CSV table of C-alpha atoms in Angstrom, one decimal:
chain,number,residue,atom,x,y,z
A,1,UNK,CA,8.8,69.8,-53.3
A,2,UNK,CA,6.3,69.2,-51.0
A,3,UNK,CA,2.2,69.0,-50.4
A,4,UNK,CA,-0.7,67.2,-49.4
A,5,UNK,CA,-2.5,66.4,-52.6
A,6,UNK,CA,-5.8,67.5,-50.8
A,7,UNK,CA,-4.6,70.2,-48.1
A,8,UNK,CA,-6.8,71.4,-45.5
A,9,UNK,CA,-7.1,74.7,-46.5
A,10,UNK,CA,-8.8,77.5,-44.2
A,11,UNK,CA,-6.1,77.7,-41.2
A,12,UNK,CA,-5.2,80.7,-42.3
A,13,UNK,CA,-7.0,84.4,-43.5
A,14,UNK,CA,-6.5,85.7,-47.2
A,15,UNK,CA,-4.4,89.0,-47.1
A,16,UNK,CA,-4.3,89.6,-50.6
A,17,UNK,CA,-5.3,93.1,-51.1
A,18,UNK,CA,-5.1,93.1,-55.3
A,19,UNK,CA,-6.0,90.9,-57.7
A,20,UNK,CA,-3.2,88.6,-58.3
A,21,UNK,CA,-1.6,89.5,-62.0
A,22,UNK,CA,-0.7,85.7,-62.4
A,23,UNK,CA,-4.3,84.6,-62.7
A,24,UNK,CA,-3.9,83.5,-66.1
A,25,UNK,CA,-1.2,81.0,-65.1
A,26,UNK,CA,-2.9,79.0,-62.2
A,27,UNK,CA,-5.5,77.3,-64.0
A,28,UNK,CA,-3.1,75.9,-66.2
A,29,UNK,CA,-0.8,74.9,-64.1
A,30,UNK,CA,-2.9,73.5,-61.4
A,31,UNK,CA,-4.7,71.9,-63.7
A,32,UNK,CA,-2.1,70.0,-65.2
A,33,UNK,CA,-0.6,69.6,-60.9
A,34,UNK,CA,-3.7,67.7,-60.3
A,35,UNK,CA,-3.4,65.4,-63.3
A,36,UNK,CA,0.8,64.9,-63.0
A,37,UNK,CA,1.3,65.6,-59.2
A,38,UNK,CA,3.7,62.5,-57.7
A,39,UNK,CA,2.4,60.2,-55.1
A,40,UNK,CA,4.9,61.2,-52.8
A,41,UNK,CA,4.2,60.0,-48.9
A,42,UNK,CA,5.0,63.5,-47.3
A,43,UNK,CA,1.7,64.6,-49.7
A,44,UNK,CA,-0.8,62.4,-48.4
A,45,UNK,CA,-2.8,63.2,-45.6
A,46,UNK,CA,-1.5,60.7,-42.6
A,47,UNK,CA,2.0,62.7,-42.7
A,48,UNK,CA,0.4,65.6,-41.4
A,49,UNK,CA,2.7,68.6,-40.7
A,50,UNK,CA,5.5,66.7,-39.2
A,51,UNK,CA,6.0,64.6,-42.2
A,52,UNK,CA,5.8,67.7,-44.5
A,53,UNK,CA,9.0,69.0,-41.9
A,54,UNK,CA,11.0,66.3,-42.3
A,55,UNK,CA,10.4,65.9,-46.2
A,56,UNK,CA,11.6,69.7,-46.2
A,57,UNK,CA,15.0,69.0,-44.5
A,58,UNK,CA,15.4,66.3,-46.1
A,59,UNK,CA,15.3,67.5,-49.9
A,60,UNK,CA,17.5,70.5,-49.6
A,61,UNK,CA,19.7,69.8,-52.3
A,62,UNK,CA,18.9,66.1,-52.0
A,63,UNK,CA,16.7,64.5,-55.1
A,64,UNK,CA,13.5,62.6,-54.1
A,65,UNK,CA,15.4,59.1,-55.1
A,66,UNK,CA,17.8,59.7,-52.2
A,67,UNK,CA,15.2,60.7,-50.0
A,68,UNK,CA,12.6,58.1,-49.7
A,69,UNK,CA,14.1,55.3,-48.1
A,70,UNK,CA,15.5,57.7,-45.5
A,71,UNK,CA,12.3,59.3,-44.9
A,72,UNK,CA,10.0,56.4,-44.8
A,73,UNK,CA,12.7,54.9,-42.0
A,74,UNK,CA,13.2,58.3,-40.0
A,75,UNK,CA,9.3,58.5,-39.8
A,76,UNK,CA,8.5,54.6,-38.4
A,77,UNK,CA,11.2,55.9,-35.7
A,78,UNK,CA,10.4,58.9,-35.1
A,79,UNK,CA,6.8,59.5,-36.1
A,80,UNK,CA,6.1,62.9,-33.6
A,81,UNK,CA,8.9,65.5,-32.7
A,82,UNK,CA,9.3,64.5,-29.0
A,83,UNK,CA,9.9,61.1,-30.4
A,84,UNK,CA,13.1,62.4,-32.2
A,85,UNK,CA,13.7,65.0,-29.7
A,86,UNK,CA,14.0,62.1,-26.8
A,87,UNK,CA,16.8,60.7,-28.4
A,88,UNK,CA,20.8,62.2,-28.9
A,89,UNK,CA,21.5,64.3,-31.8
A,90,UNK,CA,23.4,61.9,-32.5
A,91,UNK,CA,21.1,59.3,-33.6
A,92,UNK,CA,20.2,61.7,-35.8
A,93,UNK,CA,23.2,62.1,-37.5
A,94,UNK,CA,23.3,58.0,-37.4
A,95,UNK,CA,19.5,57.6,-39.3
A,96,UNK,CA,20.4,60.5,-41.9
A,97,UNK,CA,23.0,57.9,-43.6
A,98,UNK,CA,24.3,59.5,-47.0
A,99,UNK,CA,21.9,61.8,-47.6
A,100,UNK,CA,24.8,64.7,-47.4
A,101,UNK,CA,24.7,68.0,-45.4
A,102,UNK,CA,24.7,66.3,-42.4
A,103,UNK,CA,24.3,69.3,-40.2
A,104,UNK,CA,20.4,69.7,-41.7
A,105,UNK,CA,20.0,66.6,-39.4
A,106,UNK,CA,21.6,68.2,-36.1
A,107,UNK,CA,18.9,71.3,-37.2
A,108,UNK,CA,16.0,69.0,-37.6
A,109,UNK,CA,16.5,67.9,-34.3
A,110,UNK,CA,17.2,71.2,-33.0
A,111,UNK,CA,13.5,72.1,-34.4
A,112,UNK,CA,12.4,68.8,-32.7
A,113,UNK,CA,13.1,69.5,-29.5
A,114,UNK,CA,12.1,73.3,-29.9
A,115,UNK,CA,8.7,72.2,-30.5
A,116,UNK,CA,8.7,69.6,-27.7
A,117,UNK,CA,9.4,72.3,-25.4
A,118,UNK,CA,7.3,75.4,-27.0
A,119,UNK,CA,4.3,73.6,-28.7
A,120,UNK,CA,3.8,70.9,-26.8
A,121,UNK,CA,4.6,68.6,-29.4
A,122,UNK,CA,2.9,69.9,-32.7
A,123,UNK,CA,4.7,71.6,-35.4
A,124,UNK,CA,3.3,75.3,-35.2
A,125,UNK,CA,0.8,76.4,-38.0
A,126,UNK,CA,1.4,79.9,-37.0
A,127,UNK,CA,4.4,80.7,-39.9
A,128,UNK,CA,6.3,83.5,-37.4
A,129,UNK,CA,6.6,80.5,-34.9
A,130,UNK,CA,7.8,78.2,-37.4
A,131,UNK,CA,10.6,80.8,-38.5
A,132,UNK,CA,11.5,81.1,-34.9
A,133,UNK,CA,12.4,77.7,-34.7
A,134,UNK,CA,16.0,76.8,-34.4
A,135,UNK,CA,17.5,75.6,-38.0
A,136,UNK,CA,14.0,77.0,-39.8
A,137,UNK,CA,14.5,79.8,-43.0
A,138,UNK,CA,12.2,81.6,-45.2
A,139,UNK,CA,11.7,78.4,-47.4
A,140,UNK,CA,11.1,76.3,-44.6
A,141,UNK,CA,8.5,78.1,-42.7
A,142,UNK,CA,6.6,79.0,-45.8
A,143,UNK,CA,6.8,75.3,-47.2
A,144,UNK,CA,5.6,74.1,-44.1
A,145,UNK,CA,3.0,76.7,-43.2
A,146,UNK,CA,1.4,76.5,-47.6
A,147,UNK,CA,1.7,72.4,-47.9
A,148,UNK,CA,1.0,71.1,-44.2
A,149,UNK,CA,-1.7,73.8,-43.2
A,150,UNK,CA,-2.9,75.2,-46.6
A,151,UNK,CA,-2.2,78.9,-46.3
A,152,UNK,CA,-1.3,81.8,-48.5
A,153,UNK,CA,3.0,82.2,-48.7
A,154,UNK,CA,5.3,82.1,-51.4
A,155,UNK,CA,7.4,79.1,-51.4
A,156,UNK,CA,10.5,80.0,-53.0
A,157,UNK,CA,12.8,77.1,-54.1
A,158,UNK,CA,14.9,76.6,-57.1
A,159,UNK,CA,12.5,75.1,-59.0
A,160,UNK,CA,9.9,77.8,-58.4
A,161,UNK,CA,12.6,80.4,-58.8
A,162,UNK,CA,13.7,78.9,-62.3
A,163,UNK,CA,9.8,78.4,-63.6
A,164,UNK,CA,9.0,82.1,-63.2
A,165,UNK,CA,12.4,83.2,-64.5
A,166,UNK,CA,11.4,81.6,-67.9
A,167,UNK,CA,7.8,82.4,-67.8
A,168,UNK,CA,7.2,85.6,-66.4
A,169,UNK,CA,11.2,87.4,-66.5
A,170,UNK,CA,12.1,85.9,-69.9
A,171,UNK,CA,15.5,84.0,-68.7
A,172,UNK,CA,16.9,80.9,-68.7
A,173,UNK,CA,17.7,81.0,-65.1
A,174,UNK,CA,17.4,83.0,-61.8
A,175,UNK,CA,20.6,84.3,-60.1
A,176,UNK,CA,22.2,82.2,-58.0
A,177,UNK,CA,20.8,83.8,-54.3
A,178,UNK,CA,17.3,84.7,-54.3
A,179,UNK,CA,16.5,88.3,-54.9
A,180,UNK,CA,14.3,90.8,-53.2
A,181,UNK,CA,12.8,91.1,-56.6
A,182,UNK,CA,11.8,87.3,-56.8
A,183,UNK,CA,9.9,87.6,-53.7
A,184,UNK,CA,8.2,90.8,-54.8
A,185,UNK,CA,7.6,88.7,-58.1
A,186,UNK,CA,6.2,85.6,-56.1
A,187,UNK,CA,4.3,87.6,-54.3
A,188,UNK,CA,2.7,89.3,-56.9
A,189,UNK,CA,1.9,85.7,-58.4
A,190,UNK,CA,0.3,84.5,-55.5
A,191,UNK,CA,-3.6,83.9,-55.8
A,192,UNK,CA,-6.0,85.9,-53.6
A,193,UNK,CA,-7.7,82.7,-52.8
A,194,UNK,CA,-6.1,80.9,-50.2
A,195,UNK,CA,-6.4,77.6,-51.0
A,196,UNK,CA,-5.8,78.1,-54.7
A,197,UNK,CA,-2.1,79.9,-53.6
A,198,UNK,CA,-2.0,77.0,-51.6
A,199,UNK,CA,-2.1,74.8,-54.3
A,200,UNK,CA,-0.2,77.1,-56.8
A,201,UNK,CA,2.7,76.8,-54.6
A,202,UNK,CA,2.8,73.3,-54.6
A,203,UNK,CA,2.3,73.1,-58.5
A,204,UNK,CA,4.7,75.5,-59.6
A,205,UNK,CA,7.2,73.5,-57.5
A,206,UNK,CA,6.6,70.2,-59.5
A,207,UNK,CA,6.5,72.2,-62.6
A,208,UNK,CA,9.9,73.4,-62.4
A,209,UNK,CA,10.9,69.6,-61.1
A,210,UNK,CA,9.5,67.8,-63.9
A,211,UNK,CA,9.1,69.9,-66.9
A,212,UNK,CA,10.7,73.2,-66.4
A,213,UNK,CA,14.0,71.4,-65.3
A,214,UNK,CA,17.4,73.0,-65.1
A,215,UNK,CA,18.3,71.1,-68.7
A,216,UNK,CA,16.4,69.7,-71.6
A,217,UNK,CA,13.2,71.2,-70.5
A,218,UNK,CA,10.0,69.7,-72.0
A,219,UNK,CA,8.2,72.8,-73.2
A,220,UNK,CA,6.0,70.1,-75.0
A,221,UNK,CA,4.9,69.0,-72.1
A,222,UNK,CA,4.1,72.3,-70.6
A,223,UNK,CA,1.0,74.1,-69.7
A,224,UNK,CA,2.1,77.2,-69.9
A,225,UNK,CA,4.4,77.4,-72.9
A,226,UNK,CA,2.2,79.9,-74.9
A,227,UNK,CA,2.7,82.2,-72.3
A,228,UNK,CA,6.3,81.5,-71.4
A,229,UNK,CA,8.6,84.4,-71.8
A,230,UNK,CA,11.8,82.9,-72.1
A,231,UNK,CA,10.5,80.2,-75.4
A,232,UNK,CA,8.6,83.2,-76.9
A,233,UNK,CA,12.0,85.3,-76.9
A,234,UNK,CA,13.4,81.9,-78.8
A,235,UNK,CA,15.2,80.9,-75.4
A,236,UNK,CA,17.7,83.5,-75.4
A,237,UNK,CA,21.2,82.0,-73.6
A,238,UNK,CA,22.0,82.6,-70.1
A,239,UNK,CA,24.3,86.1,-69.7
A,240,UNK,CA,24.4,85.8,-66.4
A,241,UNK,CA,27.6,84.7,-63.8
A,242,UNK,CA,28.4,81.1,-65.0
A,243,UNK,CA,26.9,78.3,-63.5
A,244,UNK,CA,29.5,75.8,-62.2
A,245,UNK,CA,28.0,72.0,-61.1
A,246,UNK,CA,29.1,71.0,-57.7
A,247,UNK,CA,32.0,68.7,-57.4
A,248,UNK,CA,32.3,66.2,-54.9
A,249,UNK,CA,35.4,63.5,-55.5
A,250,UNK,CA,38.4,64.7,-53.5
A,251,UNK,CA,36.9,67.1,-51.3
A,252,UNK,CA,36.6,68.0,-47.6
A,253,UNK,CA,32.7,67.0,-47.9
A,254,UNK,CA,33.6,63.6,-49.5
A,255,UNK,CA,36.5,63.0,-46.4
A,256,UNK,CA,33.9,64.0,-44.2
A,257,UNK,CA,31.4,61.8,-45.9
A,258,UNK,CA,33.6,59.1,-45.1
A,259,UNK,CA,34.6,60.1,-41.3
A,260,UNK,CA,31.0,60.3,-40.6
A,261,UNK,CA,30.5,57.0,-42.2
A,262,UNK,CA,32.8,55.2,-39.9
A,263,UNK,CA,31.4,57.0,-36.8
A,264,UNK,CA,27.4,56.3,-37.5
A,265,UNK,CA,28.6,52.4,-38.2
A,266,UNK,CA,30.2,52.2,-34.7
A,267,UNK,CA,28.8,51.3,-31.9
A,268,UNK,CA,30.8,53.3,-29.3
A,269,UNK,CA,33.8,55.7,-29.5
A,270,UNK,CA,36.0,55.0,-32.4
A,271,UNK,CA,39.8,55.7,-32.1
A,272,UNK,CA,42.0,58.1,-34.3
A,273,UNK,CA,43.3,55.4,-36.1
A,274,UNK,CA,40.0,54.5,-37.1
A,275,UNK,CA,39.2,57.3,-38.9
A,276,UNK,CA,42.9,57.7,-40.2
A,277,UNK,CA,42.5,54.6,-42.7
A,278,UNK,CA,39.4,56.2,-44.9
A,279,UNK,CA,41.8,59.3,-46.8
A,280,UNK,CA,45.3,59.3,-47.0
A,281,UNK,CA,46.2,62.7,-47.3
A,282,UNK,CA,46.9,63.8,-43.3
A,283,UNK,CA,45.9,67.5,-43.6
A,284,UNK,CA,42.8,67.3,-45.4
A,285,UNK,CA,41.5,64.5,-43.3
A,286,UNK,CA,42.4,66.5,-39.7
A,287,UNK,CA,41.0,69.8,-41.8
A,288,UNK,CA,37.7,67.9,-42.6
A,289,UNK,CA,37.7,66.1,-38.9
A,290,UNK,CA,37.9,69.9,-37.4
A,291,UNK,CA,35.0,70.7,-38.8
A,292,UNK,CA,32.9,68.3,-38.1
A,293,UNK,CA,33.8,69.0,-34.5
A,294,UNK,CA,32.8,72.6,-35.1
A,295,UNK,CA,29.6,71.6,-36.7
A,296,UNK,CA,28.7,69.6,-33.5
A,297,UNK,CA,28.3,66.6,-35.9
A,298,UNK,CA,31.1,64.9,-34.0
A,299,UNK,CA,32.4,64.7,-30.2
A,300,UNK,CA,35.8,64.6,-29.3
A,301,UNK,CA,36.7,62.0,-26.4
A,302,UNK,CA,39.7,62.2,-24.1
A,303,UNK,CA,42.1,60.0,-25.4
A,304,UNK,CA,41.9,60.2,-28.8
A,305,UNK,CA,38.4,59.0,-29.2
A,306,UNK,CA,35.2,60.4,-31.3
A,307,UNK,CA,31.9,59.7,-31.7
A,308,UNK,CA,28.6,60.9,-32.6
A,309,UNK,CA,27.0,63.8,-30.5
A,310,UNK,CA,25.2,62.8,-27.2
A,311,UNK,CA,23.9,66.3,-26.0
């Protein structure tokens, strides 16, 4: 959901060997980016590539709400990688609060530290260096590579995945992992120009995020709704697997949610006892305390202590 609202394109060469068939949606939808795009800080130019980073691991799953107070506080802390990747993991794990998935901020400071030590500080605008980074997927890399350094990817999230479901496939939604066929779709969408696929991948993101939304879609509102597949079939249902909502209340993320809680309050080692008082029932709790120690999220002491990691 990210990108600079003016990018600096030309970092990167235009492979596009055919003329992209999606031509007659850019305009549109550009057009309409330019006019509707949010003032979001990770698009504006002074968050440069490390801001566009952190924005990505931030809002995996996460809505942009939830996000901004986090991010503007992570980056007056830790404005450059080796600023974040001078400090424990732990501290990570402290400053990421309730965003949820806790183990994206172990990752980010994985990928902190990686490009301390390999790129001498600056997140990498080459995109197979940015895959090779530790906690760094396909999304990731080509998010970071299209909005921090303007080049030619397709950025694939659900969003993007839903918007060409509906416009170009003629369904309600995508299926619920990304398909080879998606990527060969988005591909195929991408604009020769560079820093018009730049700028495509970014719009097509907000589309799906503001108009093109999971439920009550504005179709009013958008650009492309002559063209859409899916409304111009009369929105035919969903036949695919059903799709369930996540719940949260009562299960091993909320008891970690809480463990974690206790831990990033404290300021040292907190005892078993501690952590016993936030969920009553004895096996989920230890269950949901076990894996937090597996995720590296939390270190075990000697003598029944925890506490954040340190290395």
């Amino acid at each position: 959901m990210t990108a600079p609202t003016k990018p600096p394109y030309g970092n990167a060469a235009d492979s596009a060997s055919e003329r992209a068939p999606g031509e007659p949606l850019h305009s549109p939808v550009i057009d309409w980016f330019d006019e509707h795009a949010r003032d979001l800080p990770w698009r504006r130019p002074e968050a440069g590539a490390w801001g566009v980073m952190v924005s990505e691991f931030m809002l995996q799953q996460t809505p942009v709400n939830r996000v901004l107070p986090v991010y503007e506080q992570w980056l007056a802390r830790w404005p450059r990688p080796a600023d974040l990747a001078a400090e424990a993991p732990g501290e990570a794990v402290r400053a990421w609060g309730r965003l949820g998935y806790p183990r994206r901020a172990l990752r980010l400071h994985g990928a902190a530290v990686a490009i301390t030590e390999r790129h001498g500080g600056d997140v990498p605008a080459d995109h197979a260096q940015l895959l090779a980074l530790p906690g760094i997927g396909e999304y990731t890399a080509a998010a970071v590579a299209s909005f921090a350094y303007g080049q030619r990817h397709a950025v694939l999230d659900t969003n993007v995945r839903r918007v060409f479901a509906r416009a170009v496939t003629g369904v309600q939604y995508p299926p619920n992992a990304t398909t080879a066929a998606e990527r060969r779709l988005a591909r195929a969408l991408l604009p020769e120009d560079t820093s018009t696929a730049a700028r495509w991948a970014a719009a097509s993101m907000e589309l799906g995020a503001l108009v093109c939304t999971a439920k009550n879609e504005s179709c009013h509102r958008c650009p492309i709704a002559a063209q859409c597949a899916w409304r111009l079939a009369g929105k035919p249902a969903h036949e695919g697997p059903p799709r369930r909502g996540q719940t949260y209340a009562g299960t091993d993320r909320q008891v970690r949610g809480r463990l974690l809680a206790v831990l990033r309050e404290a300021h040292g080692p907190v005892p078993q006892t501690a952590l016993d008082r936030v969920w009553h029932e004895p096996v989920q709790r230890a269950r949901a305390l076990d894996g937090l120690v597996a995720d590296g999220l939390v270190e075990p002491l000697p003598g029944g202590l925890y506490r954040l990691p340190l290395t």
